[in-house]
C-alpha cells in the first residue's frame, strides 16, 4: 500500500544491521516534523521574526532558526549512536560523551536554510549529512567532524513547501518522501530520482552578476544567448533547498559563485554544499566548486564557505568547457 521512510530504510539495510542507523534517521524525521508543525502555525502563534540576536556568522537569528536548531539538537542528542553534532547555528561542534562502541555517528546540519524567506511564507528547508566517527576521534574531535564529502554515508534535506518533502540518499540512489499530515508519516513519493541530463533553468542571484568572476559571467551569457543549444529561463527562490529541489526534479543548474562580498562563495561546505553534492551525484548530476568536485574537498573548519555549481551533466560540462576556452 504505502512505503514509509522507516520501512524503506529497513528494506534497504544490509542483513544483520543493528538498527542504529534507522533509529538515528528517526531522530531527524521527528525533529523535522516538529519544525514543520512550528512553521505551519508560525504566523498565528507569533513565532515569526527575529530574536534580536546574531548567530556565529553575524546573521540576524530568527525565532524559527533557534527552534529548528533546538529540535535537532534534542532529537539527535538523545540517541546513543551520535557522538558529535555540527550545526550552522553553533560556533563549535557539540561533542557527546559516548564510547567508540556506541557513539558511531557524526551529524552535521543546517537547521533552517533560507531563513530570509521565513517571514514572507516562502519555502525553507533543513539540510543534513551523516558521517561515521573517524578513527582516533576520541582524542581529536576536529578529525571526526572535518571529513571530506566523499566520506558521507547518508545525506538529505527536508523542504517545507506546499507539502513537506524529505529527499535522501545513503549512497544507493535518491529517494523522496512526502509527509502525509493525516498519518504523520513520510511516505515514498519519488522513487529513484534522476536529474535530467539537460534542463531549461539556470538559477543564481543575478543581482550579483557584475561581481561574479568573468568565467561565470561568460557562461551565463552563453545560456542567455542560447549558445548551448537550449533556451533557458531563470528561476531563483533564494532558499538553497528549494532551488536545489527544482534543479534535481526539472534539471538545469544552480550557481552561487564567489562575489565581492563573499569571495569564497556564500554557502557552507559541510552542511550545505556537501549533502547536496552527494545527492546530486547519486541522482546522476555533478557538483563542483567552480573547478573541483565538491565531494573531494577536505574542510579545514566547520563553517567554511565554498562556491557551488551544481546541476545536470550537460550544464556542468558546458560550464567547464566554456571556462577552458
Ligand atoms: P539565507 O541567507 O536566507 O539563509 O544559506 C543561506 C542562503 O539563504 C541560501 O539558502 C540561499 O541559497 C542563499 O543564502 C541566498 O543568498 P542571497 O540572498 O545572497 O542570494
mmCIF file of C-alpha atoms and ligand atoms in Angstrom:
data_model
loop_
_atom_site.group_PDB
_atom_site.id
_atom_site.type_symbol
_atom_site.label_atom_id
_atom_site.label_comp_id
_atom_site.label_asym_id
_atom_site.label_seq_id
_atom_site.Cartn_x
_atom_site.Cartn_y
_atom_site.Cartn_z
ATOM 1 C CA UNK A 1 0.000 0.000 0.000
ATOM 2 C CA UNK A 2 2.404 2.686 1.213
ATOM 3 C CA UNK A 3 6.134 2.677 1.955
ATOM 4 C CA UNK A 4 7.182 4.865 4.857
ATOM 5 C CA UNK A 5 10.734 6.154 5.268
ATOM 6 C CA UNK A 6 11.229 3.760 8.184
ATOM 7 C CA UNK A 7 10.145 0.775 6.076
ATOM 8 C CA UNK A 8 12.342 1.947 3.212
ATOM 9 C CA UNK A 9 15.417 2.018 5.423
ATOM 10 C CA UNK A 10 14.653 -1.420 6.844
ATOM 11 C CA UNK A 11 14.135 -2.837 3.350
ATOM 12 C CA UNK A 12 17.466 -1.485 2.126
ATOM 13 C CA UNK A 13 19.732 -2.027 5.104
ATOM 14 C CA UNK A 14 22.304 -4.788 4.999
ATOM 15 C CA UNK A 15 21.330 -8.079 6.661
ATOM 16 C CA UNK A 16 22.362 -8.141 10.311
ATOM 17 C CA UNK A 17 22.334 -4.324 10.643
ATOM 18 C CA UNK A 18 21.999 -3.144 14.230
ATOM 19 C CA UNK A 19 19.102 -0.774 13.562
ATOM 20 C CA UNK A 20 21.194 2.140 14.862
ATOM 21 C CA UNK A 21 21.052 3.921 11.540
ATOM 22 C CA UNK A 22 17.269 3.769 11.240
ATOM 23 C CA UNK A 23 16.943 4.918 14.888
ATOM 24 C CA UNK A 24 19.239 7.810 14.016
ATOM 25 C CA UNK A 25 17.213 8.819 10.976
ATOM 26 C CA UNK A 26 14.057 8.666 13.059
ATOM 27 C CA UNK A 27 15.621 11.451 15.173
ATOM 28 C CA UNK A 28 15.880 13.572 12.044
ATOM 29 C CA UNK A 29 12.355 12.796 10.874
ATOM 30 C CA UNK A 30 10.916 13.573 14.317
ATOM 31 C CA UNK A 31 12.764 16.907 14.515
ATOM 32 C CA UNK A 32 11.699 17.905 11.005
ATOM 33 C CA UNK A 33 8.059 17.091 11.811
ATOM 34 C CA UNK A 34 8.349 19.345 14.873
ATOM 35 C CA UNK A 35 9.894 22.090 12.708
ATOM 36 C CA UNK A 36 7.261 21.763 10.008
ATOM 37 C CA UNK A 37 4.454 21.931 12.591
ATOM 38 C CA UNK A 38 6.002 25.086 14.076
ATOM 39 C CA UNK A 39 6.405 26.702 10.630
ATOM 40 C CA UNK A 40 2.793 25.943 9.621
ATOM 41 C CA UNK A 41 1.448 27.860 12.659
ATOM 42 C CA UNK A 42 4.207 30.466 12.977
ATOM 43 C CA UNK A 43 2.195 33.396 11.601
ATOM 44 C CA UNK A 44 -0.614 32.702 14.081
ATOM 45 C CA UNK A 45 1.492 31.729 17.083
ATOM 46 C CA UNK A 46 3.835 34.730 16.962
ATOM 47 C CA UNK A 47 6.860 32.649 16.016
ATOM 48 C CA UNK A 48 7.929 34.756 13.033
ATOM 49 C CA UNK A 49 10.555 37.469 13.217
ATOM 50 C CA UNK A 50 13.963 37.714 14.764
ATOM 51 C CA UNK A 51 15.130 37.321 18.349
ATOM 52 C CA UNK A 52 17.293 40.435 18.002
ATOM 53 C CA UNK A 53 20.441 38.410 18.366
ATOM 54 C CA UNK A 54 23.070 37.459 15.818
ATOM 55 C CA UNK A 55 24.421 33.965 15.287
ATOM 56 C CA UNK A 56 28.079 32.933 14.930
ATOM 57 C CA UNK A 57 28.161 34.344 11.399
ATOM 58 C CA UNK A 58 26.834 37.743 12.416
ATOM 59 C CA UNK A 59 23.450 36.972 10.826
ATOM 60 C CA UNK A 60 20.235 38.025 12.479
ATOM 61 C CA UNK A 61 18.774 34.891 14.131
ATOM 62 C CA UNK A 62 15.113 34.197 13.515
ATOM 63 C CA UNK A 63 12.907 32.623 16.195
ATOM 64 C CA UNK A 64 12.389 29.659 13.892
ATOM 65 C CA UNK A 65 16.169 29.258 13.383
ATOM 66 C CA UNK A 66 16.540 28.849 17.125
ATOM 67 C CA UNK A 67 13.613 26.437 17.425
ATOM 68 C CA UNK A 68 14.773 24.301 14.485
ATOM 69 C CA UNK A 69 18.268 24.064 15.947
ATOM 70 C CA UNK A 70 16.957 23.073 19.386
ATOM 71 C CA UNK A 71 14.651 20.439 17.898
ATOM 72 C CA UNK A 72 17.503 18.762 16.012
ATOM 73 C CA UNK A 73 19.978 19.009 18.877
ATOM 74 C CA UNK A 74 17.431 17.446 21.207
ATOM 75 C CA UNK A 75 16.101 14.678 18.949
ATOM 76 C CA UNK A 76 19.601 13.630 17.855
ATOM 77 C CA UNK A 77 21.407 14.313 21.127
ATOM 78 C CA UNK A 78 19.343 11.702 22.988
ATOM 79 C CA UNK A 79 20.403 8.955 20.569
ATOM 80 C CA UNK A 80 23.319 6.958 21.946
ATOM 81 C CA UNK A 81 24.748 6.320 18.498
ATOM 82 C CA UNK A 82 25.571 10.029 17.992
ATOM 83 C CA UNK A 83 28.983 11.316 19.095
ATOM 84 C CA UNK A 84 29.029 14.810 17.552
ATOM 85 C CA UNK A 85 26.552 17.333 16.195
ATOM 86 C CA UNK A 86 27.599 20.226 13.972
ATOM 87 C CA UNK A 87 25.041 22.946 13.329
ATOM 88 C CA UNK A 88 25.121 26.170 11.364
ATOM 89 C CA UNK A 89 23.773 27.861 14.471
ATOM 90 C CA UNK A 90 26.523 26.691 16.848
ATOM 91 C CA UNK A 91 30.030 28.082 16.746
ATOM 92 C CA UNK A 92 31.584 24.805 17.924
ATOM 93 C CA UNK A 93 30.560 21.169 17.412
ATOM 94 C CA UNK A 94 28.504 19.650 20.212
ATOM 95 C CA UNK A 95 30.557 16.656 21.355
ATOM 96 C CA UNK A 96 28.722 13.975 23.318
ATOM 97 C CA UNK A 97 30.402 11.712 25.805
ATOM 98 C CA UNK A 98 29.882 8.394 24.004
ATOM 99 C CA UNK A 99 32.233 5.447 23.787
ATOM 100 C CA UNK A 100 33.519 4.453 20.318
ATOM 101 C CA UNK A 101 31.447 1.246 20.601
ATOM 102 C CA UNK A 102 28.143 3.126 20.873
ATOM 103 C CA UNK A 103 28.762 6.671 19.570
ATOM 104 C CA UNK A 104 29.424 5.862 15.940
ATOM 105 C CA UNK A 105 27.906 8.761 14.021
ATOM 106 C CA UNK A 106 28.555 12.446 13.393
ATOM 107 C CA UNK A 107 25.635 14.527 12.092
ATOM 108 C CA UNK A 108 26.020 17.943 10.501
ATOM 109 C CA UNK A 109 23.038 20.121 9.667
ATOM 110 C CA UNK A 110 21.667 23.459 8.630
ATOM 111 C CA UNK A 111 18.520 23.545 10.800
ATOM 112 C CA UNK A 112 16.624 26.126 8.752
ATOM 113 C CA UNK A 113 18.019 27.090 5.393
ATOM 114 C CA UNK A 114 16.723 30.160 3.564
ATOM 115 C CA UNK A 115 15.721 31.985 6.713
ATOM 116 C CA UNK A 116 15.375 35.329 4.909
ATOM 117 C CA UNK A 117 12.303 33.758 3.270
ATOM 118 C CA UNK A 118 10.578 32.713 6.506
ATOM 119 C CA UNK A 119 8.648 35.914 7.128
ATOM 120 C CA UNK A 120 7.184 36.004 3.628
ATOM 121 C CA UNK A 121 5.827 32.453 3.592
ATOM 122 C CA UNK A 122 8.307 31.189 1.006
ATOM 123 C CA UNK A 123 9.856 27.711 1.105
ATOM 124 C CA UNK A 124 12.606 26.972 3.595
ATOM 125 C CA UNK A 125 14.358 23.724 4.425
ATOM 126 C CA UNK A 126 16.587 21.595 6.650
ATOM 127 C CA UNK A 127 19.770 20.005 5.284
ATOM 128 C CA UNK A 128 21.648 17.149 6.962
ATOM 129 C CA UNK A 129 24.576 14.866 6.415
ATOM 130 C CA UNK A 130 25.797 11.786 8.302
ATOM 131 C CA UNK A 131 29.375 10.563 8.732
ATOM 132 C CA UNK A 132 30.863 7.643 10.610
ATOM 133 C CA UNK A 133 33.048 8.671 13.535
ATOM 134 C CA UNK A 134 36.618 8.571 12.240
ATOM 135 C CA UNK A 135 39.362 6.574 13.891
ATOM 136 C CA UNK A 136 41.181 8.468 16.607
ATOM 137 C CA UNK A 137 38.156 10.703 17.081
ATOM 138 C CA UNK A 138 38.255 10.129 20.814
ATOM 139 C CA UNK A 139 41.402 12.192 21.118
ATOM 140 C CA UNK A 140 40.861 14.623 18.270
ATOM 141 C CA UNK A 141 37.273 15.763 17.815
ATOM 142 C CA UNK A 142 38.298 18.016 14.907
ATOM 143 C CA UNK A 143 39.210 14.985 12.831
ATOM 144 C CA UNK A 144 35.831 13.442 13.182
ATOM 145 C CA UNK A 145 33.867 16.464 12.025
ATOM 146 C CA UNK A 146 36.246 17.615 9.286
ATOM 147 C CA UNK A 147 35.884 14.734 6.842
ATOM 148 C CA UNK A 148 35.684 15.195 3.060
ATOM 149 C CA UNK A 149 32.243 14.926 1.460
ATOM 150 C CA UNK A 150 33.135 11.546 -0.089
ATOM 151 C CA UNK A 151 33.055 10.088 3.441
ATOM 152 C CA UNK A 152 29.347 10.869 3.901
ATOM 153 C CA UNK A 153 27.292 7.742 4.476
ATOM 154 C CA UNK A 154 23.947 9.485 4.060
ATOM 155 C CA UNK A 155 22.617 12.952 3.341
ATOM 156 C CA UNK A 156 19.290 14.568 2.799
ATOM 157 C CA UNK A 157 17.070 17.576 3.086
ATOM 158 C CA UNK A 158 13.529 18.461 4.016
ATOM 159 C CA UNK A 159 11.703 21.106 2.013
ATOM 160 C CA UNK A 160 8.890 22.877 3.856
ATOM 161 C CA UNK A 161 6.744 23.946 0.921
ATOM 162 C CA UNK A 162 3.121 23.487 -0.129
ATOM 163 C CA UNK A 163 3.863 19.932 1.002
ATOM 164 C CA UNK A 164 6.764 18.767 3.169
ATOM 165 C CA UNK A 165 9.186 16.585 1.254
ATOM 166 C CA UNK A 166 12.187 14.652 2.554
ATOM 167 C CA UNK A 167 14.809 13.628 -0.014
ATOM 168 C CA UNK A 168 17.721 11.420 0.986
ATOM 169 C CA UNK A 169 20.477 9.146 -0.190
ATOM 170 C CA UNK A 170 22.543 6.551 1.586
ATOM 171 C CA UNK A 171 24.710 6.021 -1.492
ATOM 172 C CA UNK A 172 22.308 3.813 -3.444
ATOM 173 C CA UNK A 173 20.160 6.273 -5.364
ATOM 174 C CA UNK A 174 17.988 9.159 -4.261
ATOM 175 C CA UNK A 175 14.508 8.794 -2.803
ATOM 176 C CA UNK A 176 11.833 11.343 -1.977
ATOM 177 C CA UNK A 177 9.125 11.048 0.692
ATOM 178 C CA UNK A 178 6.167 13.336 1.217
ATOM 179 C CA UNK A 179 4.825 13.946 4.697
ATOM 180 C CA UNK A 180 1.246 12.734 4.893
ATOM 181 C CA UNK A 181 -0.134 15.020 7.613
ATOM 182 C CA UNK A 182 -3.153 12.780 8.141
ATOM 183 C CA UNK A 183 -0.991 9.901 9.414
ATOM 184 C CA UNK A 184 2.131 11.854 10.434
ATOM 185 C CA UNK A 185 4.468 9.751 8.291
ATOM 186 C CA UNK A 186 6.869 10.387 5.433
ATOM 187 C CA UNK A 187 5.560 8.253 2.547
ATOM 188 C CA UNK A 188 7.587 7.278 -0.528
ATOM 189 C CA UNK A 189 6.528 9.579 -3.373
ATOM 190 C CA UNK A 190 9.647 9.886 -5.568
ATOM 191 C CA UNK A 191 11.236 6.526 -6.344
ATOM 192 C CA UNK A 192 14.825 6.710 -7.565
ATOM 193 C CA UNK A 193 15.163 10.379 -8.529
ATOM 194 C CA UNK A 194 17.340 11.020 -11.585
ATOM 195 C CA UNK A 195 18.261 14.562 -12.569
ATOM 196 C CA UNK A 196 17.512 15.264 -16.265
ATOM 197 C CA UNK A 197 20.737 15.300 -18.317
ATOM 198 C CA UNK A 198 19.797 18.759 -19.566
ATOM 199 C CA UNK A 199 17.183 21.172 -18.297
ATOM 200 C CA UNK A 200 15.799 24.608 -19.067
ATOM 201 C CA UNK A 201 16.525 26.595 -15.929
ATOM 202 C CA UNK A 202 19.529 28.375 -14.554
ATOM 203 C CA UNK A 203 19.465 29.683 -11.025
ATOM 204 C CA UNK A 204 21.667 32.291 -9.370
ATOM 205 C CA UNK A 205 21.378 35.688 -7.709
ATOM 206 C CA UNK A 206 21.767 37.780 -10.847
ATOM 207 C CA UNK A 207 21.850 40.995 -8.836
ATOM 208 C CA UNK A 208 25.452 39.997 -8.079
ATOM 209 C CA UNK A 209 26.332 39.368 -11.744
ATOM 210 C CA UNK A 210 28.859 42.181 -12.076
ATOM 211 C CA UNK A 211 30.829 40.832 -9.122
ATOM 212 C CA UNK A 212 30.908 37.206 -10.371
ATOM 213 C CA UNK A 213 34.311 36.087 -11.730
ATOM 214 C CA UNK A 214 34.454 36.501 -15.519
ATOM 215 C CA UNK A 215 34.172 32.780 -16.234
ATOM 216 C CA UNK A 216 30.751 32.707 -14.559
ATOM 217 C CA UNK A 217 29.624 35.813 -16.423
ATOM 218 C CA UNK A 218 30.719 34.284 -19.747
ATOM 219 C CA UNK A 219 28.861 31.051 -19.057
ATOM 220 C CA UNK A 220 25.638 32.807 -18.065
ATOM 221 C CA UNK A 221 25.825 34.928 -21.186
ATOM 222 C CA UNK A 222 26.086 31.758 -23.286
ATOM 223 C CA UNK A 223 22.991 30.366 -21.596
ATOM 224 C CA UNK A 224 21.073 33.592 -22.179
ATOM 225 C CA UNK A 225 22.118 33.650 -25.844
ATOM 226 C CA UNK A 226 21.090 30.044 -26.396
ATOM 227 C CA UNK A 227 24.675 29.151 -27.368
ATOM 228 C CA UNK A 228 24.494 25.763 -25.651
ATOM 229 C CA UNK A 229 21.647 24.692 -27.925
ATOM 230 C CA UNK A 230 18.811 25.370 -25.479
ATOM 231 C CA UNK A 231 16.681 28.294 -24.492
ATOM 232 C CA UNK A 232 16.989 28.870 -20.763
ATOM 233 C CA UNK A 233 14.720 30.560 -18.292
ATOM 234 C CA UNK A 234 15.897 31.820 -14.906
ATOM 235 C CA UNK A 235 14.476 30.797 -11.516
ATOM 236 C CA UNK A 236 15.836 31.932 -8.149
ATOM 237 C CA UNK A 237 13.933 31.416 -4.912
ATOM 238 C CA UNK A 238 16.798 32.323 -2.593
ATOM 239 C CA UNK A 239 16.319 29.212 -0.442
ATOM 240 C CA UNK A 240 19.011 26.749 -1.418
ATOM 241 C CA UNK A 241 16.896 23.687 -0.634
ATOM 242 C CA UNK A 242 14.033 24.908 -2.807
ATOM 243 C CA UNK A 243 16.300 25.927 -5.691
ATOM 244 C CA UNK A 244 18.091 22.588 -5.483
ATOM 245 C CA UNK A 245 14.855 20.572 -5.291
ATOM 246 C CA UNK A 246 13.651 22.169 -8.507
ATOM 247 C CA UNK A 247 17.027 21.521 -10.108
ATOM 248 C CA UNK A 248 17.080 17.777 -9.402
ATOM 249 C CA UNK A 249 13.475 17.294 -10.477
ATOM 250 C CA UNK A 250 13.423 19.568 -13.528
ATOM 251 C CA UNK A 251 17.105 19.753 -14.456
ATOM 252 C CA UNK A 252 19.281 22.791 -15.077
ATOM 253 C CA UNK A 253 21.972 24.419 -12.995
ATOM 254 C CA UNK A 254 22.289 26.307 -9.695
ATOM 255 C CA UNK A 255 25.277 28.588 -9.107
ATOM 256 C CA UNK A 256 26.461 30.515 -6.066
ATOM 257 C CA UNK A 257 29.773 31.953 -7.310
ATOM 258 C CA UNK A 258 32.353 33.969 -5.384
ATOM 259 C CA UNK A 259 31.257 37.612 -5.119
ATOM 260 C CA UNK A 260 32.885 40.803 -3.834
ATOM 261 C CA UNK A 261 31.079 40.453 -0.505
ATOM 262 C CA UNK A 262 31.656 36.666 -0.308
ATOM 263 C CA UNK A 263 34.983 35.968 -2.075
ATOM 264 C CA UNK A 264 34.842 32.242 -1.175
ATOM 265 C CA UNK A 265 31.162 31.943 -2.042
ATOM 266 C CA UNK A 266 28.373 32.255 0.493
ATOM 267 C CA UNK A 267 27.278 28.675 1.046
ATOM 268 C CA UNK A 268 28.793 26.343 3.619
ATOM 269 C CA UNK A 269 30.777 23.296 2.587
ATOM 270 C CA UNK A 270 29.907 20.970 5.452
ATOM 271 C CA UNK A 271 26.164 21.331 5.833
ATOM 272 C CA UNK A 272 25.011 22.867 2.544
ATOM 273 C CA UNK A 273 27.274 22.011 -0.405
ATOM 274 C CA UNK A 274 28.407 18.505 0.685
ATOM 275 C CA UNK A 275 24.982 16.953 1.340
ATOM 276 C CA UNK A 276 23.508 18.420 -1.851
ATOM 277 C CA UNK A 277 26.575 17.344 -3.858
ATOM 278 C CA UNK A 278 26.199 13.769 -2.568
ATOM 279 C CA UNK A 279 22.526 13.767 -3.551
ATOM 280 C CA UNK A 280 23.260 15.365 -6.948
ATOM 281 C CA UNK A 281 25.912 12.747 -7.794
ATOM 282 C CA UNK A 282 23.643 9.926 -6.683
ATOM 283 C CA UNK A 283 20.943 11.344 -8.977
ATOM 284 C CA UNK A 284 23.358 11.426 -11.936
ATOM 285 C CA UNK A 285 24.275 15.110 -11.629
ATOM 286 C CA UNK A 286 27.534 16.908 -10.875
ATOM 287 C CA UNK A 287 28.625 19.389 -8.177
ATOM 288 C CA UNK A 288 31.824 21.421 -8.323
ATOM 289 C CA UNK A 289 33.310 24.430 -6.563
ATOM 290 C CA UNK A 290 33.848 26.011 -9.987
ATOM 291 C CA UNK A 291 36.745 23.622 -10.651
ATOM 292 C CA UNK A 292 36.982 20.595 -8.381
ATOM 293 C CA UNK A 293 34.281 18.139 -7.272
ATOM 294 C CA UNK A 294 32.716 19.392 -4.046
ATOM 295 C CA UNK A 295 32.980 15.891 -2.555
ATOM 296 C CA UNK A 296 36.775 15.880 -2.993
ATOM 297 C CA UNK A 297 37.322 18.905 -0.750
ATOM 298 C CA UNK A 298 38.682 18.412 2.763
ATOM 299 C CA UNK A 299 37.243 21.055 5.065
ATOM 300 C CA UNK A 300 39.637 22.991 7.266
ATOM 301 C CA UNK A 301 36.938 24.412 9.525
ATOM 302 C CA UNK A 302 33.312 23.609 10.218
ATOM 303 C CA UNK A 303 31.730 26.793 8.881
ATOM 304 C CA UNK A 304 33.920 27.015 5.766
ATOM 305 C CA UNK A 305 32.301 28.624 2.741
ATOM 306 C CA UNK A 306 32.613 27.364 -0.825
ATOM 307 C CA UNK A 307 31.435 28.423 -4.295
ATOM 308 C CA UNK A 308 28.816 25.975 -5.579
ATOM 309 C CA UNK A 309 27.954 24.986 -9.158
ATOM 310 C CA UNK A 310 25.520 22.075 -9.159
ATOM 311 C CA UNK A 311 23.119 20.502 -11.609
ATOM 312 C CA UNK A 312 22.692 18.291 -14.645
ATOM 313 C CA UNK A 313 25.576 16.704 -16.523
ATOM 314 C CA UNK A 314 25.069 18.723 -19.682
ATOM 315 C CA UNK A 315 25.017 22.108 -17.910
ATOM 316 C CA UNK A 316 28.046 21.426 -15.724
ATOM 317 C CA UNK A 317 30.056 20.101 -18.674
ATOM 318 C CA UNK A 318 29.147 23.203 -20.678
ATOM 319 C CA UNK A 319 30.249 25.368 -17.722
ATOM 320 C CA UNK A 320 33.609 23.575 -17.526
ATOM 321 C CA UNK A 321 34.156 23.655 -21.301
ATOM 322 C CA UNK A 322 33.194 27.296 -21.553
ATOM 323 C CA UNK A 323 35.783 28.106 -18.948
ATOM 324 C CA UNK A 324 38.509 26.044 -20.565
ATOM 325 C CA UNK A 325 38.345 28.082 -23.795
HETATM 326 P P1 LIG B 1 19.647 32.615 3.719
HETATM 327 O O1 LIG B 1 20.764 33.604 3.711
HETATM 328 O O2 LIG B 1 18.301 33.220 3.542
HETATM 329 O O3 LIG B 1 19.692 31.647 4.871
HETATM 330 O O4 LIG B 1 22.462 29.533 3.045
HETATM 331 C C1 LIG B 1 21.983 30.734 3.037
HETATM 332 C C2 LIG B 1 21.020 31.134 1.932
HETATM 333 O O5 LIG B 1 19.838 31.685 2.410
HETATM 334 C C3 LIG B 1 20.611 30.009 0.942
HETATM 335 O O6 LIG B 1 19.512 29.275 1.346
HETATM 336 C C4 LIG B 1 20.326 30.767 -0.313
HETATM 337 O O7 LIG B 1 20.532 29.994 -1.484
HETATM 338 C C5 LIG B 1 21.290 31.922 -0.242
HETATM 339 O O8 LIG B 1 21.667 32.080 1.115
HETATM 340 C C6 LIG B 1 20.686 33.207 -0.711
HETATM 341 O O9 LIG B 1 21.674 34.183 -0.710
HETATM 342 P P2 LIG B 1 21.484 35.591 -1.463
HETATM 343 O O10 LIG B 1 20.427 36.314 -0.715
HETATM 344 O O11 LIG B 1 22.820 36.227 -1.385
HETATM 345 O O12 LIG B 1 21.084 35.277 -2.876
#
